[in-house]
mmCIF file of C-alpha atoms in Angstrom:
data_model
loop_
_atom_site.group_PDB
_atom_site.id
_atom_site.type_symbol
_atom_site.label_atom_id
_atom_site.label_comp_id
_atom_site.label_asym_id
_atom_site.label_seq_id
_atom_site.Cartn_x
_atom_site.Cartn_y
_atom_site.Cartn_z
ATOM 1 C CA MET C 1187 72.091 -113.589 55.671
ATOM 2 C CA HIS C 1188 72.737 -117.203 56.613
ATOM 3 C CA ALA C 1189 71.417 -118.648 59.871
ATOM 4 C CA ASP C 1190 73.918 -118.860 62.724
ATOM 5 C CA THR C 1191 76.485 -116.640 61.011
ATOM 6 C CA GLY C 1192 77.782 -113.140 61.457
ATOM 7 C CA GLY C 1193 75.263 -111.041 63.399
ATOM 8 C CA LEU C 1194 73.391 -114.122 64.595
ATOM 9 C CA ALA C 1195 76.233 -115.103 66.919
ATOM 10 C CA MET C 1196 74.623 -112.836 69.500
ATOM 11 C CA CYS C 1197 71.543 -115.066 69.498
ATOM 12 C CA SER C 1198 73.437 -117.812 71.307
ATOM 13 C CA PRO C 1199 73.061 -118.291 75.067
ATOM 14 C CA GLN C 1200 76.854 -118.176 75.353
ATOM 15 C CA TRP C 1201 76.942 -114.653 73.905
ATOM 16 C CA VAL C 1202 74.243 -113.485 76.310
ATOM 17 C CA ARG C 1203 75.975 -115.023 79.326
ATOM 18 C CA GLN C 1204 79.290 -113.466 78.392
ATOM 19 C CA ARG C 1205 77.714 -110.019 78.491
ATOM 20 C CA GLN C 1206 76.087 -110.359 81.913
ATOM 21 C CA CYS C 1207 77.871 -108.765 84.888
ATOM 22 C CA SER C 1208 77.257 -108.720 88.629
ATOM 23 C CA SER C 1209 79.594 -106.111 90.077
ATOM 24 C CA ASN C 1210 76.748 -103.834 91.118
ATOM 25 C CA THR C 1211 73.011 -103.283 90.836
ATOM 26 C CA ILE C 1212 73.259 -100.852 87.926
ATOM 27 C CA CYS C 1213 75.406 -103.265 85.932
ATOM 28 C CA ILE C 1214 72.924 -106.081 86.508
ATOM 29 C CA PHE C 1215 70.046 -103.841 85.410
ATOM 30 C CA ILE C 1216 71.880 -102.763 82.259
ATOM 31 C CA SER C 1217 72.778 -106.359 81.475
ATOM 32 C CA TYR C 1218 69.179 -107.521 81.659
ATOM 33 C CA VAL C 1219 68.052 -104.621 79.464
ATOM 34 C CA ASN C 1220 70.701 -105.668 76.932
ATOM 35 C CA ILE C 1221 69.647 -109.326 77.148
ATOM 36 C CA PHE C 1222 66.013 -108.397 76.564
ATOM 37 C CA PHE C 1223 66.977 -106.288 73.554
ATOM 38 C CA VAL C 1224 69.149 -109.073 72.091
ATOM 39 C CA LEU C 1225 66.421 -111.703 72.487
ATOM 40 C CA PHE C 1226 63.885 -109.337 70.915
ATOM 41 C CA LEU C 1227 66.230 -108.647 67.992
ATOM 42 C CA CYS C 1228 66.950 -112.367 67.524
ATOM 43 C CA ASN C 1229 63.225 -113.097 67.289
ATOM 44 C CA ILE C 1230 62.857 -110.404 64.620
ATOM 45 C CA ILE C 1231 65.777 -111.877 62.648
ATOM 46 C CA ASN C 1232 64.385 -115.417 62.853
ATOM 47 C CA ILE C 1233 60.951 -114.278 61.667
ATOM 48 C CA THR C 1234 62.518 -112.351 58.786
ATOM 49 C CA GLU C 1235 64.597 -115.361 57.716
ATOM 50 C CA ALA C 1236 61.573 -117.685 57.795
ATOM 51 C CA ALA C 1237 59.639 -115.267 55.602
ATOM 52 C CA ALA C 1238 62.561 -114.909 53.193
ATOM 53 C CA ALA C 1239 62.524 -118.647 52.562
ATOM 54 C CA ARG C 1240 59.242 -118.327 50.632
ATOM 55 C CA ILE C 1241 59.680 -117.962 46.879
ATOM 56 C CA THR C 1242 57.732 -115.475 44.781
ATOM 57 C CA LEU C 1243 56.970 -116.807 41.330
ATOM 58 C CA PRO C 1244 57.299 -114.494 38.325
ATOM 59 C CA GLY C 1245 54.181 -112.815 36.918
ATOM 60 C CA ASN C 1246 51.088 -114.996 36.850
ATOM 61 C CA ALA C 1247 53.092 -118.221 37.085
ATOM 62 C CA SER C 1248 51.797 -121.046 39.248
ATOM 63 C CA VAL C 1249 52.843 -124.534 40.267
ATOM 64 C CA SER C 1250 50.152 -127.181 40.656
ATOM 65 C CA ALA C 1251 52.303 -129.877 42.188
ATOM 66 C CA VAL C 1252 55.873 -131.043 42.756
ATOM 67 C CA ILE C 1253 56.895 -134.582 41.786
ATOM 68 C CA ILE C 1254 60.406 -135.852 42.448
ATOM 69 C CA PHE C 1255 62.338 -138.829 41.103
ATOM 70 C CA GLY C 1256 65.759 -140.164 42.010
ATOM 71 C CA ASP C 1257 67.616 -141.286 45.117
ATOM 72 C CA SER C 1258 68.004 -140.836 48.876
ATOM 73 C CA ILE C 1259 68.714 -137.101 48.696
ATOM 74 C CA VAL C 1260 64.994 -136.611 48.017
ATOM 75 C CA ASP C 1261 63.346 -139.892 49.087
ATOM 76 C CA THR C 1262 60.829 -139.329 51.886
ATOM 77 C CA GLY C 1263 60.044 -142.960 52.714
ATOM 78 C CA ASN C 1264 59.514 -145.109 49.616
ATOM 79 C CA ASN C 1265 61.883 -147.803 50.899
ATOM 80 C CA ASN C 1266 60.226 -148.141 54.319
ATOM 81 C CA ASN C 1267 58.451 -151.379 53.483
ATOM 82 C CA ASN C 1268 61.111 -152.753 51.167
ATOM 83 C CA PHE C 1269 62.695 -155.236 53.558
ATOM 84 C CA LYS C 1270 65.024 -156.596 50.879
ATOM 85 C CA THR C 1271 67.160 -153.461 50.919
ATOM 86 C CA LEU C 1272 69.539 -152.000 53.490
ATOM 87 C CA ALA C 1273 68.857 -148.538 52.065
ATOM 88 C CA ARG C 1274 66.269 -147.578 54.684
ATOM 89 C CA SER C 1275 66.153 -144.866 57.303
ATOM 90 C CA ASN C 1276 62.783 -145.282 59.019
ATOM 91 C CA PHE C 1277 64.307 -145.693 62.472
ATOM 92 C CA PRO C 1278 65.914 -143.395 65.069
ATOM 93 C CA PRO C 1279 67.925 -141.250 65.124
ATOM 94 C CA TYR C 1280 66.835 -140.347 61.590
ATOM 95 C CA GLY C 1281 64.118 -137.700 61.686
ATOM 96 C CA LYS C 1282 64.921 -136.574 65.216
ATOM 97 C CA ASP C 1283 64.341 -132.920 64.305
ATOM 98 C CA LEU C 1284 61.091 -133.445 62.438
ATOM 99 C CA LYS C 1285 57.886 -132.577 64.266
ATOM 100 C CA GLY C 1286 57.467 -135.209 66.965
ATOM 101 C CA GLY C 1287 60.994 -136.487 66.367
ATOM 102 C CA MET C 1288 59.665 -139.452 64.400
ATOM 103 C CA PRO C 1289 61.654 -141.289 61.708
ATOM 104 C CA THR C 1290 59.785 -141.268 58.385
ATOM 105 C CA GLY C 1291 62.278 -142.708 55.935
ATOM 106 C CA ARG C 1292 63.956 -139.362 55.235
ATOM 107 C CA TYR C 1293 67.744 -139.718 55.126
ATOM 108 C CA SER C 1294 68.517 -136.807 57.426
ATOM 109 C CA ASN C 1295 67.848 -135.402 60.873
ATOM 110 C CA GLY C 1296 64.853 -133.453 59.564
ATOM 111 C CA LYS C 1297 63.429 -132.208 56.298
ATOM 112 C CA VAL C 1298 65.028 -133.044 52.969
ATOM 113 C CA PRO C 1299 65.067 -131.011 49.715
ATOM 114 C CA SER C 1300 61.683 -132.411 48.611
ATOM 115 C CA ASP C 1301 60.018 -130.905 51.682
ATOM 116 C CA LEU C 1302 61.927 -127.647 51.556
ATOM 117 C CA ILE C 1303 60.978 -127.053 47.922
ATOM 118 C CA VAL C 1304 57.216 -127.476 48.429
ATOM 119 C CA GLU C 1305 57.389 -125.470 51.645
ATOM 120 C CA ALA C 1306 59.145 -122.571 49.889
ATOM 121 C CA LEU C 1307 56.553 -122.673 47.098
ATOM 122 C CA GLY C 1308 53.732 -122.565 49.652
ATOM 123 C CA ILE C 1309 52.253 -125.866 48.447
ATOM 124 C CA LYS C 1310 52.517 -127.914 51.658
ATOM 125 C CA GLU C 1311 54.936 -128.519 54.487
ATOM 126 C CA LEU C 1312 56.070 -132.046 53.639
ATOM 127 C CA LEU C 1313 56.124 -133.894 50.322
ATOM 128 C CA PRO C 1314 54.889 -137.443 50.988
ATOM 129 C CA ALA C 1315 56.321 -140.654 49.607
ATOM 130 C CA TYR C 1316 54.195 -142.159 46.846
ATOM 131 C CA LEU C 1317 54.359 -145.588 48.521
ATOM 132 C CA ASP C 1318 53.355 -144.268 51.943
ATOM 133 C CA PRO C 1319 50.427 -146.507 53.025
ATOM 134 C CA THR C 1320 48.783 -143.536 54.765
ATOM 135 C CA LEU C 1321 48.793 -141.430 51.583
ATOM 136 C CA GLN C 1322 45.384 -139.841 50.965
ATOM 137 C CA PRO C 1323 43.852 -139.241 47.506
ATOM 138 C CA LYS C 1324 43.966 -135.475 48.062
ATOM 139 C CA ASP C 1325 47.740 -135.710 48.545
ATOM 140 C CA LEU C 1326 48.129 -136.714 44.915
ATOM 141 C CA LEU C 1327 46.776 -133.369 43.729
ATOM 142 C CA THR C 1328 49.822 -131.443 44.965
ATOM 143 C CA GLY C 1329 52.524 -133.986 44.281
ATOM 144 C CA VAL C 1330 54.548 -136.828 45.747
ATOM 145 C CA VAL C 1331 58.060 -138.220 45.934
ATOM 146 C CA ILE C 1332 58.645 -141.282 43.761
ATOM 147 C CA ALA C 1333 62.411 -141.383 44.374
ATOM 148 C CA ALA C 1334 63.956 -144.397 46.119
ATOM 149 C CA GLY C 1335 67.114 -144.287 48.206
ATOM 150 C CA GLY C 1336 69.917 -146.253 46.532
ATOM 151 C CA ALA C 1337 68.750 -145.668 42.947
ATOM 152 C CA GLY C 1338 70.746 -144.192 40.080
ATOM 153 C CA TYR C 1339 70.678 -143.597 36.347
ATOM 154 C CA ASP C 1340 72.456 -146.917 35.770
ATOM 155 C CA PRO C 1341 69.875 -149.727 36.269
ATOM 156 C CA LEU C 1342 72.594 -151.857 37.869
ATOM 157 C CA THR C 1343 72.824 -149.362 40.745
ATOM 158 C CA ALA C 1344 69.227 -149.955 41.821
ATOM 159 C CA GLN C 1345 69.547 -153.680 41.158
ATOM 160 C CA VAL C 1346 72.488 -153.986 43.565
ATOM 161 C CA ALA C 1347 70.692 -151.897 46.214
ATOM 162 C CA VAL C 1348 67.449 -153.854 45.634
ATOM 163 C CA VAL C 1349 65.363 -150.706 45.179
ATOM 164 C CA ALA C 1350 63.139 -149.184 42.510
ATOM 165 C CA SER C 1351 65.142 -148.183 39.429
ATOM 166 C CA LEU C 1352 64.269 -145.109 37.384
ATOM 167 C CA SER C 1353 62.326 -147.327 34.993
ATOM 168 C CA ASP C 1354 60.389 -148.682 37.994
ATOM 169 C CA GLN C 1355 59.824 -145.117 39.159
ATOM 170 C CA LEU C 1356 58.493 -144.249 35.709
ATOM 171 C CA LYS C 1357 55.979 -147.109 36.009
ATOM 172 C CA GLN C 1358 54.903 -145.737 39.388
ATOM 173 C CA PHE C 1359 54.478 -142.318 37.789
ATOM 174 C CA LYS C 1360 52.155 -143.819 35.199
ATOM 175 C CA GLU C 1361 50.131 -145.345 38.052
ATOM 176 C CA TYR C 1362 50.105 -141.954 39.737
ATOM 177 C CA ILE C 1363 48.706 -140.319 36.596
ATOM 178 C CA LYS C 1364 45.902 -142.917 36.397
ATOM 179 C CA LYS C 1365 44.989 -142.286 40.040
ATOM 180 C CA LEU C 1366 45.113 -138.548 39.467
ATOM 181 C CA LYS C 1367 42.723 -138.809 36.515
ATOM 182 C CA ALA C 1368 40.324 -140.912 38.598
ATOM 183 C CA ILE C 1369 40.333 -138.253 41.317
ATOM 184 C CA ALA C 1370 40.399 -135.031 39.310
ATOM 185 C CA GLY C 1371 39.217 -135.992 35.849
ATOM 186 C CA GLU C 1372 41.369 -136.234 32.739
ATOM 187 C CA GLU C 1373 41.409 -132.536 31.822
ATOM 188 C CA ARG C 1374 42.406 -131.305 35.276
ATOM 189 C CA ALA C 1375 44.903 -134.151 35.708
ATOM 190 C CA ASN C 1376 46.619 -133.244 32.438
ATOM 191 C CA PHE C 1377 46.785 -129.617 33.578
ATOM 192 C CA ILE C 1378 48.300 -130.616 36.925
ATOM 193 C CA ILE C 1379 50.978 -132.721 35.220
ATOM 194 C CA SER C 1380 51.935 -130.055 32.676
ATOM 195 C CA ASN C 1381 51.869 -127.342 35.335
ATOM 196 C CA SER C 1382 53.929 -129.302 37.884
ATOM 197 C CA LEU C 1383 57.575 -128.897 38.728
ATOM 198 C CA ILE C 1384 59.399 -132.184 38.232
ATOM 199 C CA PHE C 1385 62.843 -132.800 39.684
ATOM 200 C CA VAL C 1386 65.276 -135.601 38.875
ATOM 201 C CA VAL C 1387 68.036 -136.207 41.429
ATOM 202 C CA ALA C 1388 70.344 -139.110 40.594
ATOM 203 C CA GLY C 1389 73.883 -140.125 39.624
ATOM 204 C CA THR C 1390 75.615 -140.009 43.002
ATOM 205 C CA ASN C 1391 75.162 -143.725 43.718
ATOM 206 C CA ASP C 1392 76.268 -144.618 40.196
ATOM 207 C CA ILE C 1393 79.617 -142.913 40.676
ATOM 208 C CA SER C 1394 80.288 -143.672 44.341
ATOM 209 C CA ASN C 1395 78.885 -147.193 44.635
ATOM 210 C CA THR C 1396 78.496 -148.892 41.266
ATOM 211 C CA TYR C 1397 81.692 -147.564 39.748
ATOM 212 C CA PHE C 1398 84.213 -146.753 42.489
ATOM 213 C CA LEU C 1399 83.219 -148.701 45.614
ATOM 214 C CA THR C 1400 82.156 -152.046 44.131
ATOM 215 C CA GLY C 1401 83.999 -151.697 40.827
ATOM 216 C CA LEU C 1402 81.128 -153.495 39.096
ATOM 217 C CA ARG C 1403 81.389 -151.346 35.976
ATOM 218 C CA LYS C 1404 85.173 -150.833 35.915
ATOM 219 C CA LEU C 1405 85.957 -153.917 33.821
ATOM 220 C CA GLU C 1406 83.617 -152.763 31.084
ATOM 221 C CA TYR C 1407 83.922 -148.972 31.265
ATOM 222 C CA ASP C 1408 86.450 -146.289 32.048
ATOM 223 C CA VAL C 1409 85.188 -143.066 33.653
ATOM 224 C CA PRO C 1410 84.487 -141.218 30.361
ATOM 225 C CA SER C 1411 82.521 -144.112 28.879
ATOM 226 C CA TYR C 1412 80.659 -144.784 32.142
ATOM 227 C CA THR C 1413 79.557 -141.165 32.400
ATOM 228 C CA ASP C 1414 78.350 -141.507 28.797
ATOM 229 C CA LEU C 1415 76.263 -144.487 29.891
ATOM 230 C CA MET C 1416 74.809 -142.489 32.776
ATOM 231 C CA LEU C 1417 74.075 -139.587 30.457
ATOM 232 C CA ASN C 1418 72.208 -141.780 27.988
ATOM 233 C CA TYR C 1419 69.926 -143.117 30.714
ATOM 234 C CA ALA C 1420 69.382 -139.592 32.072
ATOM 235 C CA SER C 1421 68.415 -138.267 28.648
ATOM 236 C CA VAL C 1422 66.027 -141.126 27.936
ATOM 237 C CA PHE C 1423 64.368 -140.641 31.321
ATOM 238 C CA VAL C 1424 63.732 -136.946 30.681
ATOM 239 C CA LYS C 1425 62.286 -137.759 27.255
ATOM 240 C CA ASP C 1426 60.030 -140.398 28.802
ATOM 241 C CA LEU C 1427 58.738 -137.855 31.332
ATOM 242 C CA TYR C 1428 58.068 -135.419 28.511
ATOM 243 C CA GLY C 1429 56.151 -138.124 26.660
ATOM 244 C CA LEU C 1430 53.847 -138.453 29.677
ATOM 245 C CA GLY C 1431 52.920 -134.774 29.573
ATOM 246 C CA VAL C 1432 55.578 -133.257 31.838
ATOM 247 C CA ARG C 1433 56.838 -129.862 30.691
ATOM 248 C CA ARG C 1434 58.885 -128.377 33.562
ATOM 249 C CA ILE C 1435 61.824 -130.555 34.556
ATOM 250 C CA GLY C 1436 64.724 -129.677 36.827
ATOM 251 C CA VAL C 1437 67.689 -132.020 36.500
ATOM 252 C CA LEU C 1438 70.167 -131.750 39.363
ATOM 253 C CA ASN C 1439 73.795 -132.493 38.702
ATOM 254 C CA THR C 1440 75.891 -134.732 40.921
ATOM 255 C CA PRO C 1441 77.548 -133.350 44.090
ATOM 256 C CA PRO C 1442 81.251 -133.464 45.048
ATOM 257 C CA ILE C 1443 80.760 -137.059 46.155
ATOM 258 C CA GLY C 1444 84.454 -137.513 46.946
ATOM 259 C CA CYS C 1445 84.071 -135.064 49.829
ATOM 260 C CA VAL C 1446 81.240 -136.769 51.723
ATOM 261 C CA PRO C 1447 82.478 -138.359 54.957
ATOM 262 C CA SER C 1448 82.127 -142.002 53.889
ATOM 263 C CA GLN C 1449 84.097 -141.467 50.697
ATOM 264 C CA ARG C 1450 86.817 -139.615 52.599
ATOM 265 C CA THR C 1451 87.061 -142.679 54.854
ATOM 266 C CA VAL C 1452 87.098 -145.215 52.020
ATOM 267 C CA ALA C 1453 89.296 -143.402 49.512
ATOM 268 C CA GLY C 1454 90.724 -140.258 51.149
ATOM 269 C CA GLY C 1455 93.823 -141.768 52.699
ATOM 270 C CA VAL C 1456 95.012 -141.455 56.295
ATOM 271 C CA LEU C 1457 94.076 -137.769 56.453
ATOM 272 C CA ARG C 1458 90.596 -138.502 55.049
ATOM 273 C CA GLU C 1459 90.848 -135.851 52.373
ATOM 274 C CA CYS C 1460 88.393 -135.515 49.496
ATOM 275 C CA ASP C 1461 88.739 -138.251 46.888
ATOM 276 C CA GLU C 1462 89.516 -136.254 43.752
ATOM 277 C CA LYS C 1463 88.914 -139.204 41.429
ATOM 278 C CA GLN C 1464 85.241 -139.302 42.383
ATOM 279 C CA ASN C 1465 84.955 -135.521 42.256
ATOM 280 C CA GLN C 1466 86.509 -135.486 38.785
ATOM 281 C CA ALA C 1467 84.050 -138.154 37.637
ATOM 282 C CA SER C 1468 81.189 -136.002 38.954
ATOM 283 C CA GLN C 1469 82.539 -132.948 37.172
ATOM 284 C CA LEU C 1470 82.891 -134.856 33.909
ATOM 285 C CA PHE C 1471 79.339 -136.172 34.110
ATOM 286 C CA ASN C 1472 78.034 -132.737 35.057
ATOM 287 C CA SER C 1473 79.622 -131.061 32.047
ATOM 288 C CA LYS C 1474 78.027 -133.652 29.762
ATOM 289 C CA LEU C 1475 74.673 -133.355 31.530
ATOM 290 C CA SER C 1476 74.657 -129.579 31.145
ATOM 291 C CA ALA C 1477 75.185 -129.840 27.386
ATOM 292 C CA GLU C 1478 72.533 -132.562 27.086
ATOM 293 C CA VAL C 1479 69.963 -130.465 28.949
ATOM 294 C CA ASP C 1480 70.590 -127.629 26.484
ATOM 295 C CA ASP C 1481 69.917 -130.017 23.606
ATOM 296 C CA LEU C 1482 66.759 -131.355 25.231
ATOM 297 C CA ASN C 1483 65.419 -127.833 25.612
ATOM 298 C CA LYS C 1484 65.902 -127.224 21.912
ATOM 299 C CA ASN C 1485 64.312 -130.514 20.837
ATOM 300 C CA LEU C 1486 61.352 -130.873 23.232
ATOM 301 C CA PRO C 1487 58.729 -128.286 22.192
ATOM 302 C CA ASN C 1488 57.140 -126.123 24.907
ATOM 303 C CA SER C 1489 59.377 -127.626 27.558
ATOM 304 C CA ARG C 1490 61.534 -126.074 30.260
ATOM 305 C CA VAL C 1491 64.339 -128.488 31.119
ATOM 306 C CA VAL C 1492 66.614 -126.820 33.644
ATOM 307 C CA TYR C 1493 70.126 -127.913 34.585
ATOM 308 C CA ILE C 1494 70.594 -127.295 38.324
ATOM 309 C CA ASP C 1495 74.048 -127.111 39.888
ATOM 310 C CA ILE C 1496 74.362 -128.503 43.407
ATOM 311 C CA TYR C 1497 78.034 -129.456 43.056
ATOM 312 C CA ASN C 1498 79.361 -125.968 43.710
ATOM 313 C CA PRO C 1499 76.922 -124.899 46.457
ATOM 314 C CA LEU C 1500 77.700 -128.007 48.505
ATOM 315 C CA LEU C 1501 81.425 -127.696 47.841
ATOM 316 C CA ASP C 1502 81.265 -124.112 49.099
ATOM 317 C CA LEU C 1503 79.718 -125.300 52.369
ATOM 318 C CA ILE C 1504 82.520 -127.841 52.704
ATOM 319 C CA ASN C 1505 85.356 -125.469 51.787
ATOM 320 C CA ASN C 1506 84.031 -122.406 53.636
ATOM 321 C CA PRO C 1507 82.047 -123.740 56.604
ATOM 322 C CA SER C 1508 82.491 -120.687 58.847
ATOM 323 C CA LYS C 1509 80.868 -118.536 56.172
ATOM 324 C CA TYR C 1510 77.636 -120.414 56.908
ATOM 325 C CA GLY C 1511 78.106 -121.061 60.614
ATOM 326 C CA PHE C 1512 79.237 -124.679 60.278
ATOM 327 C CA GLU C 1513 82.147 -126.197 62.176
ATOM 328 C CA VAL C 1514 82.386 -129.844 61.039
ATOM 329 C CA VAL C 1515 82.541 -130.887 57.389
ATOM 330 C CA ASN C 1516 84.508 -134.163 57.306
ATOM 331 C CA LYS C 1517 82.291 -136.162 59.662
ATOM 332 C CA GLY C 1518 78.580 -136.734 60.044
ATOM 333 C CA CYS C 1519 76.659 -136.087 63.243
ATOM 334 C CA CYS C 1520 75.573 -139.721 63.602
ATOM 335 C CA GLY C 1521 77.953 -142.111 65.354
ATOM 336 C CA THR C 1522 81.642 -141.598 64.685
ATOM 337 C CA GLY C 1523 80.531 -139.723 61.575
ATOM 338 C CA ILE C 1524 83.067 -141.390 59.315
ATOM 339 C CA ILE C 1525 81.166 -144.460 58.064
ATOM 340 C CA GLU C 1526 77.691 -144.693 59.633
ATOM 341 C CA VAL C 1527 74.822 -144.474 57.120
ATOM 342 C CA THR C 1528 71.378 -146.139 56.942
ATOM 343 C CA LYS C 1529 71.474 -149.294 59.116
ATOM 344 C CA LEU C 1530 74.788 -148.338 60.724
ATOM 345 C CA CYS C 1531 73.313 -145.043 61.894
ATOM 346 C CA ASN C 1532 70.998 -146.353 64.604
ATOM 347 C CA GLN C 1533 70.020 -145.808 68.215
ATOM 348 C CA ILE C 1534 72.103 -148.632 69.634
ATOM 349 C CA GLN C 1535 75.466 -147.763 68.082
ATOM 350 C CA PRO C 1536 77.688 -146.672 70.983
ATOM 351 C CA ALA C 1537 78.830 -143.285 69.690
ATOM 352 C CA GLY C 1538 75.308 -141.823 69.693
ATOM 353 C CA THR C 1539 74.836 -138.538 67.853
ATOM 354 C CA CYS C 1540 76.508 -135.157 68.104
ATOM 355 C CA SER C 1541 75.157 -132.635 70.601
ATOM 356 C CA ASP C 1542 74.435 -129.933 67.996
ATOM 357 C CA ASP C 1543 73.736 -131.024 64.423
ATOM 358 C CA SER C 1544 73.374 -127.396 63.289
ATOM 359 C CA LYS C 1545 77.179 -127.202 63.328
ATOM 360 C CA TYR C 1546 77.506 -130.150 60.922
ATOM 361 C CA VAL C 1547 77.196 -130.094 57.142
ATOM 362 C CA PHE C 1548 76.479 -133.843 57.157
ATOM 363 C CA TRP C 1549 73.966 -135.782 59.228
ATOM 364 C CA ASP C 1550 75.359 -139.248 58.529
ATOM 365 C CA SER C 1551 78.380 -140.197 56.469
ATOM 366 C CA TYR C 1552 76.551 -139.653 53.166
ATOM 367 C CA HIS C 1553 73.653 -137.205 53.578
ATOM 368 C CA PRO C 1554 73.614 -133.533 54.612
ATOM 369 C CA THR C 1555 71.776 -132.125 57.610
ATOM 370 C CA GLU C 1556 68.490 -130.274 57.247
ATOM 371 C CA ARG C 1557 70.309 -127.004 57.875
ATOM 372 C CA ALA C 1558 72.766 -127.662 55.026
ATOM 373 C CA TYR C 1559 69.880 -128.663 52.761
ATOM 374 C CA LYS C 1560 68.054 -125.419 53.581
ATOM 375 C CA ILE C 1561 70.980 -123.329 52.402
ATOM 376 C CA ILE C 1562 71.391 -125.350 49.202
ATOM 377 C CA VAL C 1563 67.660 -125.390 48.365
ATOM 378 C CA GLN C 1564 67.330 -121.654 48.969
ATOM 379 C CA HIS C 1565 70.227 -121.115 46.582
ATOM 380 C CA ILE C 1566 68.638 -123.398 43.971
ATOM 381 C CA LEU C 1567 65.257 -121.698 44.090
ATOM 382 C CA ASP C 1568 66.700 -118.190 44.078
ATOM 383 C CA LYS C 1569 68.901 -118.954 41.079
ATOM 384 C CA TYR C 1570 66.777 -121.251 38.942
ATOM 385 C CA ILE C 1571 63.054 -120.821 39.645
ATOM 386 C CA ASN C 1572 62.480 -118.239 36.893
ATOM 387 C CA PHE C 1573 63.900 -120.621 34.271
ATOM 388 C CA PHE C 1574 60.842 -122.856 34.648
ATOM 389 C CA PHE C 1575 58.424 -120.174 33.388
#
């Protein structure tokens, strides 16, 4: 069951009010009995859903830590002190639904996939950014986020955004390993690394920004050859991680980037429809990435490299919003919802934010809401977790 769909409609105040009556004393009494029963049932449903979000690992399997590389989909604050880049989100209204309503550098209204994964695995509630100045040594034992918003497989993508590229992130990972060994000792550190779940989330910015929006790669590459370039960098990165002792790697494919609000605005015409050129580029890259992951599994001994599809789950939210209780798919909750992202999504922009972000698939014009992320992450873990063991 998905939150806010089907039977959960009765959990809304509007549903309760519609079923109250005041024609006589008996009717009022019956109404309040019904209201009490509905509220009680809603509480039971909410508790059940929260429990269902936890993942049970197969057999005696365990996960020591979660470490995540890539871009803004999973970044939890690594760009906060990088004042050279516009790809930051450590200001309101970002993070308004996190505990305390404080912006942390997460590119959403609340938790992002990094947090939801470790929470579902029972490791910790939030996965901290590696560059967070308040990071404690003990935090390293259970994993961090090394991803940087604005990055991609193509080094030019990070260079244009002035953020840490995947090669920079790999250097940070090497630093992380050294710190881990100093804290836990070499033997335990090696065990933590080999027993961790590693996720790589990149490619969206390559397609949407470096290729289509700026056209920086169009003179040199067509879409097939550019996706080959992306694939080569992705493959090398996975091999580099393996060389550092990583054995469980989840590689997420690229989403239907042509359907995010900003790309509808830029390339979707007057009706702001999905840009099929970008979606087709994503699909082409994804098909190549899937085949490459199969090859990597065959050629990297004792490894579990898992291809993870997020293209279709997100597209299903967009194409069938009512199935999941969503109402708005072509605009974000922040501002007008058609262009605002990072610096443009701020407290002083006149449009403010929507009154109920749970009805929106997207928080800003580029990134989903926490509620959309929850549905996608639950799907990912349910479908793919056993492939890591």
